[in-house]
C-alpha cells in the first residue's frame, strides 16, 4: 500500500505563500477594526471568480491526488435557489452551562452581510444547490491537487439541526466531480436513530444508487478488493456491540464479503476509542478536528503512537489537517479553541505532523465548514459595520491552494509536494482496469 513520506513530499523550511500582487490590502489575516467608511474593492470578488473561470476542465490543473480527501458541506442555501438563507443565518449557540448563558449574545445572523462565519466567502453566501458554485468548488479542488471530496451525508429526508435535507444534491455533485476527475466519498453524520440496521440501509442505498458512477471512490483494501470508503462521524455514539453486528463477519447484519462491503473509518476522539474501534470491526480511524490539542485524536503529538497502534492492528490511519479554527461567530464562548492561521503556517505545521506518520491517506478539515473557520475555500475581505471579517491578506484568496517555495516560484510540482505525489488517475490502486 502506497504511503506518504515526509522526506520527499514537502518542501523545506523556506516555504512562503504567494503575496497579493496588486496590494489591495495590508495585514496578516487577523481580526482588525476598520473605519466605517472603508471600502473593499469589488475587484477582489471579480478576481477570485476569474481565477477559476478556465472554460473547460481539459485545461491544465495539477493531477488529482486521490490520497488527499477534504470534508465538504452541502447545507448552505440562499433566497435565489432555496427561497431563504440556510446556515448562513446560523444561530448563536448557548453555552451548556446555564450560569454562563446570560454572558453572551443570542439570536440569529442576518445575511447577506452578517453571516455565521468569521471569514467571508469569495462566492458570497451561496447555495450548495447552485451548479455554478459546485463547478467553482471542483475547480478550486483541482487547483489544490485534492482528488477526493468527502461529502457530509444524511439519509433522504433527514438533516442537521439548522438545515434542510441535502441528499438530493448528491447526483449533481457526482456529475460535476466526474467532469473534473474528482472522486466522492460519503461522510455519514450522526443522525437520530443511527444504528446497525439503519446503517445497513444507508450503505445499501448509497452503493445501489451511486456505486456505478465514475466519480464514486473506491479504495484498494489489503485483500486487493476495490471497496467504497465511508467516514463515520461521531462513531463513538454507538457502542462496539452495535457496530460489530455490521462490521464483523460474525455480525447478524454483516456487510463483510458481500456486495455492500467497504472501508469503514471511525472518528477517534478519546484514547479509549482506539480499542473500541478495534472491537467494533472498523477498518481505520480519522481525527477530523482542526484544533490541535482539542481532543486526543486531534493532538498532533499523539499521531505517531496512533499510527503505531493502527499498524499493529491492520487499521488505516487518516490524520486530519486544517488551516486553523475559529467558531466564535456561532459559539461566542469558545475562544479557547481558536487556532490562528498564522498566514498559512498552522496549515503547514499540521501537514508536516501528518506526513511524519507516513499515512496512506490525509484528510483536510475542511473545504467549506465556514462556521468553524476551517475552510480552505477562497475568502475575501469584507466589512460589517465597523468590524472586518477575517481574511487571507496580504496573500491571495487562493493562498491555501497555491503554496510556493522560498525561491519565489510555485509550480504544479510544488503543489504536489505539499499534498504528496501519489497515484494519479491511471494508477491501478484506484481503478479496477
CSV table of N, CA and C in Angstrom, one decimal, residues 53-135:
chain,number,residue,atom,x,y,z
A,53,UNK,N,-12.3,30.7,-13.8
A,53,UNK,CA,-13.1,30.8,-15.0
A,53,UNK,C,-12.2,30.3,-16.2
A,54,UNK,N,-11.9,29.0,-16.1
A,54,UNK,CA,-11.0,28.4,-17.1
A,54,UNK,C,-11.6,27.9,-18.4
A,55,UNK,N,-12.9,27.8,-18.4
A,55,UNK,CA,-13.6,27.4,-19.6
A,55,UNK,C,-13.9,25.9,-19.6
A,56,UNK,N,-12.9,25.1,-19.8
A,56,UNK,CA,-13.2,23.6,-19.9
A,56,UNK,C,-12.3,22.9,-18.9
A,57,UNK,N,-12.7,21.8,-18.4
A,57,UNK,CA,-11.9,21.0,-17.4
A,57,UNK,C,-10.6,20.4,-18.1
A,58,UNK,N,-10.6,20.4,-19.4
A,58,UNK,CA,-9.4,19.8,-20.1
A,58,UNK,C,-8.2,20.8,-19.9
A,59,UNK,N,-8.4,22.0,-19.6
A,59,UNK,CA,-7.3,22.9,-19.4
A,59,UNK,C,-6.6,22.5,-18.2
A,60,UNK,N,-5.3,22.7,-18.1
A,60,UNK,CA,-4.5,22.0,-17.1
A,60,UNK,C,-4.7,22.4,-15.7
A,61,UNK,N,-4.8,21.4,-14.9
A,61,UNK,CA,-4.8,21.6,-13.4
A,61,UNK,C,-3.7,20.6,-12.9
A,62,UNK,N,-3.2,20.8,-11.7
A,62,UNK,CA,-2.4,19.7,-11.1
A,62,UNK,C,-3.1,18.4,-11.1
A,63,UNK,N,-2.4,17.3,-11.3
A,63,UNK,CA,-3.1,16.0,-11.2
A,63,UNK,C,-3.8,15.8,-9.9
A,64,UNK,N,-5.0,15.2,-10.0
A,64,UNK,CA,-5.8,15.0,-8.7
A,64,UNK,C,-5.1,13.9,-7.9
A,65,UNK,N,-5.0,14.2,-6.6
A,65,UNK,CA,-4.3,13.3,-5.7
A,65,UNK,C,-5.4,12.6,-4.9
A,66,UNK,N,-5.6,11.3,-5.2
A,66,UNK,CA,-6.7,10.6,-4.5
A,66,UNK,C,-6.3,10.0,-3.1
A,67,UNK,N,-5.1,10.4,-2.7
A,67,UNK,CA,-4.8,10.1,-1.3
A,67,UNK,C,-5.0,11.3,-0.4
A,68,UNK,N,-5.5,12.4,-0.9
A,68,UNK,CA,-5.9,13.6,-0.2
A,68,UNK,C,-7.4,13.8,-0.3
A,69,UNK,N,-8.1,13.7,0.9
A,69,UNK,CA,-9.5,13.8,1.0
A,69,UNK,C,-9.8,15.1,1.7
A,70,UNK,N,-10.9,15.8,1.3
A,70,UNK,CA,-11.3,17.0,2.0
A,70,UNK,C,-12.8,16.9,2.4
A,71,UNK,N,-13.1,17.4,3.6
A,71,UNK,CA,-14.5,17.3,4.1
A,71,UNK,C,-15.3,18.5,3.5
A,72,UNK,N,-16.5,18.2,3.0
A,72,UNK,CA,-17.3,19.1,2.2
A,72,UNK,C,-18.7,19.2,2.7
A,73,UNK,N,-19.3,20.4,2.8
A,73,UNK,CA,-20.6,20.6,3.3
A,73,UNK,C,-21.6,21.1,2.3
A,74,UNK,N,-22.8,20.6,2.3
A,74,UNK,CA,-23.8,20.9,1.2
A,74,UNK,C,-25.0,21.6,1.9
A,75,UNK,N,-24.9,22.1,3.1
A,75,UNK,CA,-26.0,22.6,3.8
A,75,UNK,C,-26.3,24.1,3.6
A,76,UNK,N,-25.6,24.8,2.7
A,76,UNK,CA,-25.8,26.2,2.5
A,76,UNK,C,-27.0,26.5,1.5
A,77,UNK,N,-27.7,27.6,1.8
A,77,UNK,CA,-28.8,28.0,0.9
A,77,UNK,C,-28.9,29.5,0.9
A,78,UNK,N,-29.5,30.0,-0.2
A,78,UNK,CA,-29.8,31.4,-0.3
A,78,UNK,C,-31.2,31.6,-1.0
A,79,UNK,N,-31.7,32.8,-0.9
A,79,UNK,CA,-33.1,33.0,-1.4
A,79,UNK,C,-33.3,32.6,-2.9
A,80,UNK,N,-32.2,32.8,-3.7
A,80,UNK,CA,-32.4,32.6,-5.1
A,80,UNK,C,-32.6,31.1,-5.4
A,81,UNK,N,-31.9,30.2,-4.7
A,81,UNK,CA,-32.0,28.8,-5.0
A,81,UNK,C,-32.9,28.0,-4.0
A,82,UNK,N,-33.0,28.6,-2.8
A,82,UNK,CA,-33.7,27.9,-1.7
A,82,UNK,C,-34.9,28.6,-1.2
A,83,UNK,N,-35.1,29.9,-1.6
A,83,UNK,CA,-36.2,30.7,-1.1
A,83,UNK,C,-35.9,31.4,0.2
A,84,UNK,N,-34.7,31.1,0.8
A,84,UNK,CA,-34.3,31.7,2.0
A,84,UNK,C,-32.8,31.4,2.3
A,85,UNK,N,-32.2,32.1,3.2
A,85,UNK,CA,-30.9,31.7,3.6
A,85,UNK,C,-30.9,30.5,4.6
A,86,UNK,N,-30.0,29.6,4.3
A,86,UNK,CA,-29.9,28.4,5.2
A,86,UNK,C,-28.4,28.3,5.6
A,87,UNK,N,-28.2,28.1,6.9
A,87,UNK,CA,-26.9,28.0,7.5
A,87,UNK,C,-26.1,29.3,7.6
A,88,UNK,N,-26.2,30.1,6.6
A,88,UNK,CA,-25.5,31.4,6.7
A,88,UNK,C,-26.1,32.3,7.8
A,89,UNK,N,-27.4,32.0,8.1
A,89,UNK,CA,-28.1,32.7,9.2
A,89,UNK,C,-28.0,31.9,10.5
A,90,UNK,N,-27.0,31.1,10.7
A,90,UNK,CA,-26.8,30.2,11.8
A,90,UNK,C,-27.0,30.9,13.2
A,91,UNK,N,-27.8,30.3,14.1
A,91,UNK,CA,-28.0,31.0,15.4
A,91,UNK,C,-26.7,31.0,16.2
A,92,UNK,N,-26.6,31.9,17.2
A,92,UNK,CA,-25.6,31.9,18.2
A,92,UNK,C,-25.9,30.8,19.2
A,93,UNK,N,-25.1,29.9,19.4
A,93,UNK,CA,-25.4,28.7,20.2
A,93,UNK,C,-25.2,29.0,21.7
A,94,UNK,N,-26.1,28.7,22.6
A,94,UNK,CA,-25.8,28.9,24.0
A,94,UNK,C,-24.8,28.0,24.6
A,95,UNK,N,-24.1,28.5,25.7
A,95,UNK,CA,-23.2,27.7,26.4
A,95,UNK,C,-24.0,26.6,27.2
A,96,UNK,N,-23.3,25.4,27.4
A,96,UNK,CA,-24.0,24.3,28.0
A,96,UNK,C,-24.2,24.6,29.5
A,97,UNK,N,-23.5,25.5,30.1
A,97,UNK,CA,-23.7,25.9,31.5
A,97,UNK,C,-24.7,27.0,31.6
A,98,UNK,N,-25.9,26.8,32.2
A,98,UNK,CA,-26.9,27.8,32.3
A,98,UNK,C,-26.4,29.1,33.0
A,99,UNK,N,-25.5,29.0,33.9
A,99,UNK,CA,-25.0,30.1,34.6
A,99,UNK,C,-24.2,31.1,33.7
A,100,UNK,N,-23.6,30.5,32.6
A,100,UNK,CA,-22.8,31.3,31.7
A,100,UNK,C,-23.6,31.9,30.6
A,101,UNK,N,-24.7,31.3,30.2
A,101,UNK,CA,-25.5,31.7,29.1
A,101,UNK,C,-25.8,33.2,29.0
A,102,UNK,N,-26.2,33.8,30.1
A,102,UNK,CA,-26.5,35.3,30.0
A,102,UNK,C,-25.3,36.2,29.7
A,103,UNK,N,-24.1,35.6,29.7
A,103,UNK,CA,-22.9,36.4,29.5
A,103,UNK,C,-22.7,36.7,28.0
A,104,UNK,N,-23.4,35.9,27.1
A,104,UNK,CA,-23.1,36.0,25.7
A,104,UNK,C,-24.4,36.3,24.9
A,105,UNK,N,-24.1,36.9,23.7
A,105,UNK,CA,-25.2,37.3,22.9
A,105,UNK,C,-26.0,36.1,22.4
A,106,UNK,N,-27.2,36.3,22.0
A,106,UNK,CA,-28.1,35.3,21.4
A,106,UNK,C,-28.7,35.8,20.1
A,107,UNK,N,-29.4,35.0,19.4
A,107,UNK,CA,-30.1,35.4,18.2
A,107,UNK,C,-29.5,34.7,17.0
A,108,UNK,N,-29.9,35.2,15.8
A,108,UNK,CA,-29.5,34.7,14.5
A,108,UNK,C,-28.7,35.7,13.7
A,109,UNK,N,-27.8,35.2,12.9
A,109,UNK,CA,-27.2,36.1,11.9
A,109,UNK,C,-28.1,36.5,10.8
A,110,UNK,N,-27.9,37.6,10.2
A,110,UNK,CA,-28.8,38.1,9.2
A,110,UNK,C,-28.0,38.4,7.9
A,111,UNK,N,-27.9,37.4,7.0
A,111,UNK,CA,-27.2,37.5,5.7
A,111,UNK,C,-28.0,38.6,4.8
A,112,UNK,N,-27.3,39.1,3.8
A,112,UNK,CA,-26.0,38.6,3.3
A,112,UNK,C,-24.8,39.2,3.9
A,113,UNK,N,-24.9,40.4,4.6
A,113,UNK,CA,-23.7,41.0,5.2
A,113,UNK,C,-23.3,40.4,6.5
A,114,UNK,N,-24.2,39.9,7.2
A,114,UNK,CA,-24.0,39.3,8.5
A,114,UNK,C,-24.2,37.8,8.4
A,115,UNK,N,-23.1,37.0,8.4
A,115,UNK,CA,-23.2,35.6,8.3
A,115,UNK,C,-22.6,34.9,9.5
A,116,UNK,N,-23.0,33.6,9.6
A,116,UNK,CA,-22.4,32.8,10.7
A,116,UNK,C,-21.1,32.3,10.5
A,117,UNK,N,-20.1,33.2,10.3
A,117,UNK,CA,-18.7,32.8,10.0
A,117,UNK,C,-17.8,34.0,10.3
A,118,UNK,N,-16.6,33.7,10.6
A,118,UNK,CA,-15.6,34.7,10.9
A,118,UNK,C,-14.9,35.2,9.6
A,119,UNK,N,-14.9,34.4,8.5
A,119,UNK,CA,-14.4,34.8,7.2
A,119,UNK,C,-15.6,35.0,6.3
A,120,UNK,N,-15.4,35.6,5.1
A,120,UNK,CA,-16.5,35.8,4.2
A,120,UNK,C,-16.1,35.2,2.9
A,121,UNK,N,-17.0,34.3,2.4
A,121,UNK,CA,-16.7,33.6,1.1
A,121,UNK,C,-16.6,34.4,-0.1
A,122,UNK,N,-15.6,34.1,-1.0
A,122,UNK,CA,-15.5,34.9,-2.2
A,122,UNK,C,-16.7,34.8,-3.1
A,123,UNK,N,-17.4,33.7,-3.0
A,123,UNK,CA,-18.6,33.5,-3.8
A,123,UNK,C,-19.9,34.1,-3.1
A,124,UNK,N,-19.7,34.7,-2.0
A,124,UNK,CA,-20.8,35.3,-1.3
A,124,UNK,C,-21.5,34.2,-0.5
A,125,UNK,N,-22.7,34.5,0.2
A,125,UNK,CA,-23.4,33.5,0.9
A,125,UNK,C,-24.2,32.6,-0.2
A,126,UNK,N,-23.6,31.6,-0.7
A,126,UNK,CA,-24.0,30.9,-1.8
A,126,UNK,C,-25.0,29.7,-1.4
A,127,UNK,N,-25.6,29.2,-2.4
A,127,UNK,CA,-26.4,28.0,-2.2
A,127,UNK,C,-25.6,26.7,-2.7
A,128,UNK,N,-25.7,25.7,-1.9
A,128,UNK,CA,-25.0,24.4,-2.3
A,128,UNK,C,-25.7,23.8,-3.5
A,129,UNK,N,-26.9,24.3,-3.8
A,129,UNK,CA,-27.6,23.7,-5.0
A,129,UNK,C,-27.3,24.4,-6.3
A,130,UNK,N,-26.5,25.5,-6.2
A,130,UNK,CA,-26.2,26.3,-7.4
A,130,UNK,C,-25.1,25.5,-8.2
A,131,UNK,N,-25.4,25.1,-9.4
A,131,UNK,CA,-24.5,24.4,-10.2
A,131,UNK,C,-23.2,25.1,-10.5
A,132,UNK,N,-23.3,26.5,-10.6
A,132,UNK,CA,-22.0,27.3,-10.9
A,132,UNK,C,-21.1,27.3,-9.6
A,133,UNK,N,-21.7,27.2,-8.5
A,133,UNK,CA,-20.9,27.1,-7.2
A,133,UNK,C,-20.2,25.8,-7.1
A,134,UNK,N,-20.9,24.7,-7.4
A,134,UNK,CA,-20.3,23.4,-7.4
A,134,UNK,C,-19.2,23.3,-8.4
A,135,UNK,N,-19.4,23.9,-9.6
A,135,UNK,CA,-18.4,23.9,-10.6
A,135,UNK,C,-17.1,24.7,-10.1
